[in-house]
PDB file of C-alpha atoms in Angstrom:
ATOM      1  CA  PRO W   1      46.422 -80.826 -36.993  1.00  0.00           C
ATOM      2  CA  SER W   2      45.450 -77.806 -39.081  1.00  0.00           C
ATOM      3  CA  LEU W   3      48.290 -75.415 -40.086  1.00  0.00           C
ATOM      4  CA  LEU W   4      46.693 -72.601 -37.558  1.00  0.00           C
ATOM      5  CA  ARG W   5      46.904 -74.846 -34.599  1.00  0.00           C
ATOM      6  CA  LEU W   6      50.454 -75.984 -35.700  1.00  0.00           C
ATOM      7  CA  GLU W   7      51.643 -72.179 -35.829  1.00  0.00           C
ATOM      8  CA  LEU W   8      50.055 -71.530 -32.296  1.00  0.00           C
ATOM      9  CA  ALA W   9      51.557 -74.700 -30.958  1.00  0.00           C
ATOM     10  CA  MET W  10      54.980 -73.627 -32.085  1.00  0.00           C
ATOM     11  CA  GLY W  11      54.660 -70.035 -30.736  1.00  0.00           C
ATOM     12  CA  CYS W  12      55.213 -69.011 -27.036  1.00  0.00           C
ATOM     13  CA  GLY W  13      51.822 -70.078 -26.031  1.00  0.00           C
ATOM     14  CA  CYS W  14      50.603 -66.783 -24.712  1.00  0.00           C
ATOM     15  CA  VAL W  15      48.271 -66.124 -27.621  1.00  0.00           C
ATOM     16  CA  LYS W  16      44.763 -67.766 -27.659  1.00  0.00           C
ATOM     17  CA  ALA W  17      43.381 -69.335 -30.893  1.00  0.00           C
ATOM     18  CA  ASP W  18      40.483 -66.625 -30.883  1.00  0.00           C
ATOM     19  CA  ALA W  19      43.090 -63.839 -30.990  1.00  0.00           C
ATOM     20  CA  ALA W  20      43.839 -64.234 -34.580  1.00  0.00           C
ATOM     21  CA  GLN W  21      40.318 -63.336 -35.594  1.00  0.00           C
ATOM     22  CA  GLY W  22      40.609 -59.729 -34.000  1.00  0.00           C
ATOM     23  CA  PRO W  23      38.704 -57.997 -31.542  1.00  0.00           C
ATOM     24  CA  ASP W  24      34.852 -58.400 -30.877  1.00  0.00           C
ATOM     25  CA  THR W  25      33.305 -55.074 -31.865  1.00  0.00           C
ATOM     26  CA  ARG W  26      29.652 -56.248 -32.268  1.00  0.00           C
ATOM     27  CA  ASN W  27      28.472 -54.567 -29.109  1.00  0.00           C
ATOM     28  CA  ASP W  28      30.552 -51.227 -29.617  1.00  0.00           C
ATOM     29  CA  LEU W  29      27.955 -49.494 -31.440  1.00  0.00           C
ATOM     30  CA  LYS W  30      25.260 -50.174 -28.772  1.00  0.00           C
ATOM     31  CA  ILE W  31      27.491 -49.179 -25.984  1.00  0.00           C
ATOM     32  CA  ALA W  32      28.496 -45.870 -27.994  1.00  0.00           C
ATOM     33  CA  GLN W  33      24.746 -45.177 -28.523  1.00  0.00           C
ATOM     34  CA  LYS W  34      23.884 -45.702 -24.680  1.00  0.00           C
ATOM     35  CA  LEU W  35      26.717 -43.473 -23.627  1.00  0.00           C
ATOM     36  CA  GLN W  36      25.615 -40.679 -25.943  1.00  0.00           C
ATOM     37  CA  ARG W  37      22.052 -40.926 -24.686  1.00  0.00           C
ATOM     38  CA  ASP W  38      23.064 -40.634 -21.144  1.00  0.00           C
ATOM     39  CA  GLU W  39      25.496 -37.740 -21.736  1.00  0.00           C
ATOM     40  CA  GLU W  40      22.624 -35.786 -23.426  1.00  0.00           C
ATOM     41  CA  ARG W  41      20.280 -36.606 -20.678  1.00  0.00           C
ATOM     42  CA  ARG W  42      22.540 -35.346 -18.058  1.00  0.00           C
ATOM     43  CA  ALA W  43      23.329 -32.325 -20.157  1.00  0.00           C
ATOM     44  CA  ARG W  44      19.513 -31.659 -20.333  1.00  0.00           C
ATOM     45  CA  GLN W  45      18.971 -31.864 -16.672  1.00  0.00           C
ATOM     46  CA  ALA W  46      21.960 -29.802 -15.551  1.00  0.00           C
ATOM     47  CA  GLY W  47      21.352 -26.924 -18.198  1.00  0.00           C
ATOM     48  CA  GLY W  48      17.519 -27.385 -18.654  1.00  0.00           C
ATOM     49  CA  ASP W  49      17.882 -27.360 -22.376  1.00  0.00           C
ATOM     50  CA  SER W  50      15.808 -29.690 -24.522  1.00  0.00           C
ATOM     51  CA  GLY W  51      18.218 -30.002 -27.383  1.00  0.00           C
ATOM     52  CA  PRO W  52      21.665 -31.594 -27.540  1.00  0.00           C
ATOM     53  CA  ALA W  53      24.205 -29.737 -25.499  1.00  0.00           C
ATOM     54  CA  ARG W  54      26.571 -27.274 -27.379  1.00  0.00           C
ATOM     55  CA  SER W  55      30.280 -27.903 -26.832  1.00  0.00           C
ATOM     56  CA  PRO W  56      32.170 -24.932 -25.236  1.00  0.00           C
ATOM     57  CA  SER W  57      34.945 -25.276 -27.779  1.00  0.00           C
ATOM     58  CA  HIS W  58      32.456 -24.395 -30.518  1.00  0.00           C
ATOM     59  CA  PRO W  59      31.108 -20.803 -29.663  1.00  0.00           C
ATOM     60  CA  ASP W  60      27.866 -19.596 -31.179  1.00  0.00           C
ATOM     61  CA  TRP W  61      28.882 -16.756 -33.545  1.00  0.00           C
ATOM     62  CA  THR W  62      25.208 -15.590 -34.043  1.00  0.00           C
ATOM     63  CA  THR W  63      25.280 -14.027 -30.741  1.00  0.00           C
ATOM     64  CA  ALA W  64      28.616 -12.285 -31.130  1.00  0.00           C
ATOM     65  CA  GLY W  65      28.504  -8.455 -30.847  1.00  0.00           C
ATOM     66  CA  THR W  66      29.724  -5.921 -33.223  1.00  0.00           C
ATOM     67  CA  GLY W  67      33.042  -5.783 -31.636  1.00  0.00           C
ATOM     68  CA  ASN W  68      35.405  -2.721 -31.257  1.00  0.00           C
ATOM     69  CA  ARG W  69      37.692  -0.753 -33.566  1.00  0.00           C
ATOM     70  CA  LEU W  70      41.242  -0.483 -32.842  1.00  0.00           C
ATOM     71  CA  GLY W  71      42.128   2.407 -30.606  1.00  0.00           C
ATOM     72  CA  GLY W  72      39.004   2.003 -28.766  1.00  0.00           C
ATOM     73  CA  ILE W  73      36.037   4.231 -28.717  1.00  0.00           C
ATOM     74  CA  THR W  74      35.975   6.707 -25.522  1.00  0.00           C
ATOM     75  CA  SER W  75      32.762   8.236 -24.162  1.00  0.00           C
ATOM     76  CA  GLU W  76      33.535  11.604 -25.231  1.00  0.00           C
ATOM     77  CA  SER W  77      33.895  10.894 -29.003  1.00  0.00           C
ATOM     78  CA  SER W  78      32.583   7.927 -30.822  1.00  0.00           C
ATOM     79  CA  GLY W  79      35.479   8.047 -33.305  1.00  0.00           C
ATOM     80  CA  GLN W  80      33.261   9.313 -36.133  1.00  0.00           C
ATOM     81  CA  GLY W  81      34.647  12.786 -36.112  1.00  0.00           C
ATOM     82  CA  LEU W  82      38.178  11.860 -36.291  1.00  0.00           C
ATOM     83  CA  SER W  83      40.697  12.368 -39.179  1.00  0.00           C
ATOM     84  CA  ALA W  84      42.501   9.422 -40.634  1.00  0.00           C
ATOM     85  CA  GLU W  85      45.551  10.571 -38.901  1.00  0.00           C
ATOM     86  CA  GLU W  86      43.901  10.722 -35.555  1.00  0.00           C
ATOM     87  CA  ARG W  87      42.535   7.263 -36.135  1.00  0.00           C
ATOM     88  CA  ARG W  88      46.013   5.880 -37.104  1.00  0.00           C
ATOM     89  CA  GLN W  89      47.413   7.370 -33.847  1.00  0.00           C
ATOM     90  CA  ARG W  90      44.814   5.904 -31.708  1.00  0.00           C
ATOM     91  CA  ALA W  91      45.407   2.508 -33.334  1.00  0.00           C
ATOM     92  CA  LEU W  92      49.004   2.742 -32.778  1.00  0.00           C
ATOM     93  CA  GLU W  93      48.494   3.759 -29.221  1.00  0.00           C
ATOM     94  CA  ALA W  94      46.204   0.617 -28.614  1.00  0.00           C
ATOM     95  CA  ALA W  95      48.873  -1.556 -30.221  1.00  0.00           C
ATOM     96  CA  GLU W  96      51.541  -0.233 -27.817  1.00  0.00           C
ATOM     97  CA  HIS W  97      49.237  -0.657 -24.851  1.00  0.00           C
ATOM     98  CA  ARG W  98      48.554  -4.406 -25.813  1.00  0.00           C
ATOM     99  CA  GLN W  99      52.256  -4.923 -26.406  1.00  0.00           C
ATOM    100  CA  ASN W 100      53.254  -3.411 -23.024  1.00  0.00           C
ATOM    101  CA  ASN W 101      50.524  -5.213 -21.043  1.00  0.00           C
ATOM    102  CA  VAL W 102      51.659  -8.931 -21.268  1.00  0.00           C
ATOM    103  CA  ALA W 103      49.771 -11.294 -18.798  1.00  0.00           C
ATOM    104  CA  GLY W 104      52.137 -12.592 -16.179  1.00  0.00           C
ATOM    105  CA  LEU W 105      55.034 -10.385 -16.954  1.00  0.00           C
ATOM    106  CA  SER W 106      55.922  -7.020 -15.271  1.00  0.00           C
ATOM    107  CA  GLN W 107      56.348  -3.765 -17.383  1.00  0.00           C
ATOM    108  CA  GLU W 108      60.101  -3.720 -16.732  1.00  0.00           C
ATOM    109  CA  LYS W 109      60.523  -7.249 -18.019  1.00  0.00           C
ATOM    110  CA  VAL W 110      58.315  -6.536 -21.200  1.00  0.00           C
ATOM    111  CA  GLN W 111      60.301  -3.439 -21.931  1.00  0.00           C
ATOM    112  CA  GLU W 112      63.470  -5.459 -21.481  1.00  0.00           C
ATOM    113  CA  LEU W 113      62.194  -8.256 -23.849  1.00  0.00           C
ATOM    114  CA  ARG W 114      61.232  -5.778 -26.534  1.00  0.00           C
ATOM    115  CA  ASN W 115      64.672  -4.095 -26.512  1.00  0.00           C
ATOM    116  CA  LYS W 116      66.325  -7.418 -26.790  1.00  0.00           C
ATOM    117  CA  GLU W 117      64.087  -8.071 -29.782  1.00  0.00           C
ATOM    118  CA  GLN W 118      65.076  -4.833 -31.335  1.00  0.00           C
ATOM    119  CA  LYS W 119      68.759  -5.344 -30.749  1.00  0.00           C
ATOM    120  CA  ASP W 120      68.622  -8.561 -32.294  1.00  0.00           C
ATOM    121  CA  ALA W 121      66.861  -7.448 -35.468  1.00  0.00           C
ATOM    122  CA  LEU W 122      69.310  -4.562 -35.757  1.00  0.00           C
ATOM    123  CA  LEU W 123      72.280  -6.757 -35.209  1.00  0.00           C
ATOM    124  CA  GLY W 124      70.854  -9.060 -37.786  1.00  0.00           C
ATOM    125  CA  LYS W 125      70.417  -6.460 -40.102  1.00  0.00           C
ATOM    126  CA  LEU W 126      73.851  -5.059 -39.729  1.00  0.00           C
ATOM    127  CA  ALA W 127      75.398  -8.476 -40.032  1.00  0.00           C
ATOM    128  CA  GLU W 128      73.755  -9.106 -43.358  1.00  0.00           C
ATOM    129  CA  HIS W 129      74.942  -5.696 -44.511  1.00  0.00           C
ATOM    130  CA  TYR W 130      78.516  -6.331 -43.540  1.00  0.00           C
ATOM    131  CA  ALA W 131      78.237  -9.780 -45.112  1.00  0.00           C
ATOM    132  CA  ARG W 132      77.182  -8.375 -48.413  1.00  0.00           C
ATOM    133  CA  GLN W 133      79.947  -5.803 -48.424  1.00  0.00           C
ATOM    134  CA  LYS W 134      82.556  -8.897 -47.303  1.00  0.00           C
ATOM    135  CA  ILE W 135      83.557  -6.718 -44.440  1.00  0.00           C
ATOM    136  CA  ASP W 136      84.034  -7.757 -40.782  1.00  0.00           C
ATOM    137  CA  MET W 137      81.595  -6.246 -38.622  1.00  0.00           C
ATOM    138  CA  PRO W 138      82.790  -3.809 -35.903  1.00  0.00           C
ATOM    139  CA  MET W 139      83.627  -5.602 -32.549  1.00  0.00           C
ATOM    140  CA  GLY W 140      81.773  -3.354 -30.215  1.00  0.00           C
ATOM    141  CA  LEU W 141      78.252  -3.510 -31.935  1.00  0.00           C
ATOM    142  CA  GLY W 142      77.191  -6.484 -29.837  1.00  0.00           C
ATOM    143  CA  ALA W 143      77.770  -4.320 -26.616  1.00  0.00           C
ATOM    144  CA  ALA W 144      76.122  -1.307 -28.264  1.00  0.00           C
ATOM    145  CA  SER W 145      72.630   0.027 -26.841  1.00  0.00           C
ATOM    146  CA  VAL W 146      69.414  -0.050 -29.090  1.00  0.00           C
ATOM    147  CA  GLU W 147      69.720   3.663 -29.679  1.00  0.00           C
ATOM    148  CA  GLN W 148      73.260   3.304 -30.746  1.00  0.00           C
ATOM    149  CA  LEU W 149      72.404   0.460 -33.200  1.00  0.00           C
ATOM    150  CA  LYS W 150      69.635   2.424 -34.630  1.00  0.00           C
ATOM    151  CA  GLN W 151      72.121   5.083 -35.264  1.00  0.00           C
ATOM    152  CA  HIS W 152      74.607   3.176 -36.846  1.00  0.00           C
ATOM    153  CA  TRP W 153      71.899   1.356 -39.038  1.00  0.00           C
ATOM    154  CA  GLU W 154      70.722   4.677 -40.139  1.00  0.00           C
ATOM    155  CA  THR W 155      74.289   5.589 -41.062  1.00  0.00           C
ATOM    156  CA  VAL W 156      74.868   2.378 -42.789  1.00  0.00           C
ATOM    157  CA  ARG W 157      71.694   2.662 -44.951  1.00  0.00           C
ATOM    158  CA  LYS W 158      72.553   6.263 -45.836  1.00  0.00           C
ATOM    159  CA  ASP W 159      75.975   5.208 -47.029  1.00  0.00           C
ATOM    160  CA  ARG W 160      74.580   2.392 -48.927  1.00  0.00           C
ATOM    161  CA  GLY W 161      72.230   4.761 -50.637  1.00  0.00           C
ATOM    162  CA  ARG W 162      75.070   6.887 -51.561  1.00  0.00           C
ATOM    163  CA  ASP W 163      77.131   4.108 -52.864  1.00  0.00           C
ATOM    164  CA  GLU W 164      74.381   2.790 -55.006  1.00  0.00           C
ATOM    165  CA  ALA W 165      73.768   6.337 -56.334  1.00  0.00           C
ATOM    166  CA  LEU W 166      77.445   6.386 -57.407  1.00  0.00           C
ATOM    167  CA  VAL W 167      77.351   3.066 -59.015  1.00  0.00           C
ATOM    168  CA  GLN W 168      74.359   4.172 -61.253  1.00  0.00           C
ATOM    169  CA  GLN W 169      76.224   7.122 -62.593  1.00  0.00           C
TER     170      GLN W 169
END
């Protein structure tokens, strides 16, 4: 007996002798080409297009419009007569509008999430400041409102600037 037959005979017996050669892929190309032709034919019949069908995941950017500027363009002014400050203000209003209008969330929930993000950011800044100073953070900061935390951060920043000025002298 050959070595291959001996190995197969000693195994569990669930493997055919042909399996050692790998899968038969001779017809795969023909099947793939036939499926592609069928798909293109169905797409032409459904859309009336004579060429290959475009995938919806690949948009045609040649037909895209000019787009809009931030801040939007209203009918009373096209935005050309606005100063740089007015354009910045409109862009800020548009950004705030986008932040406040989150799909699937109420205005109250969006505002609550924004306050939580601001509070977490301020607490992180304060924790970093106190860690640099090697001072324990005040206990009540976690219960403070966003406005209180902003005021405390401004005070800390001013004090830090004053301390750095004293060190430089």
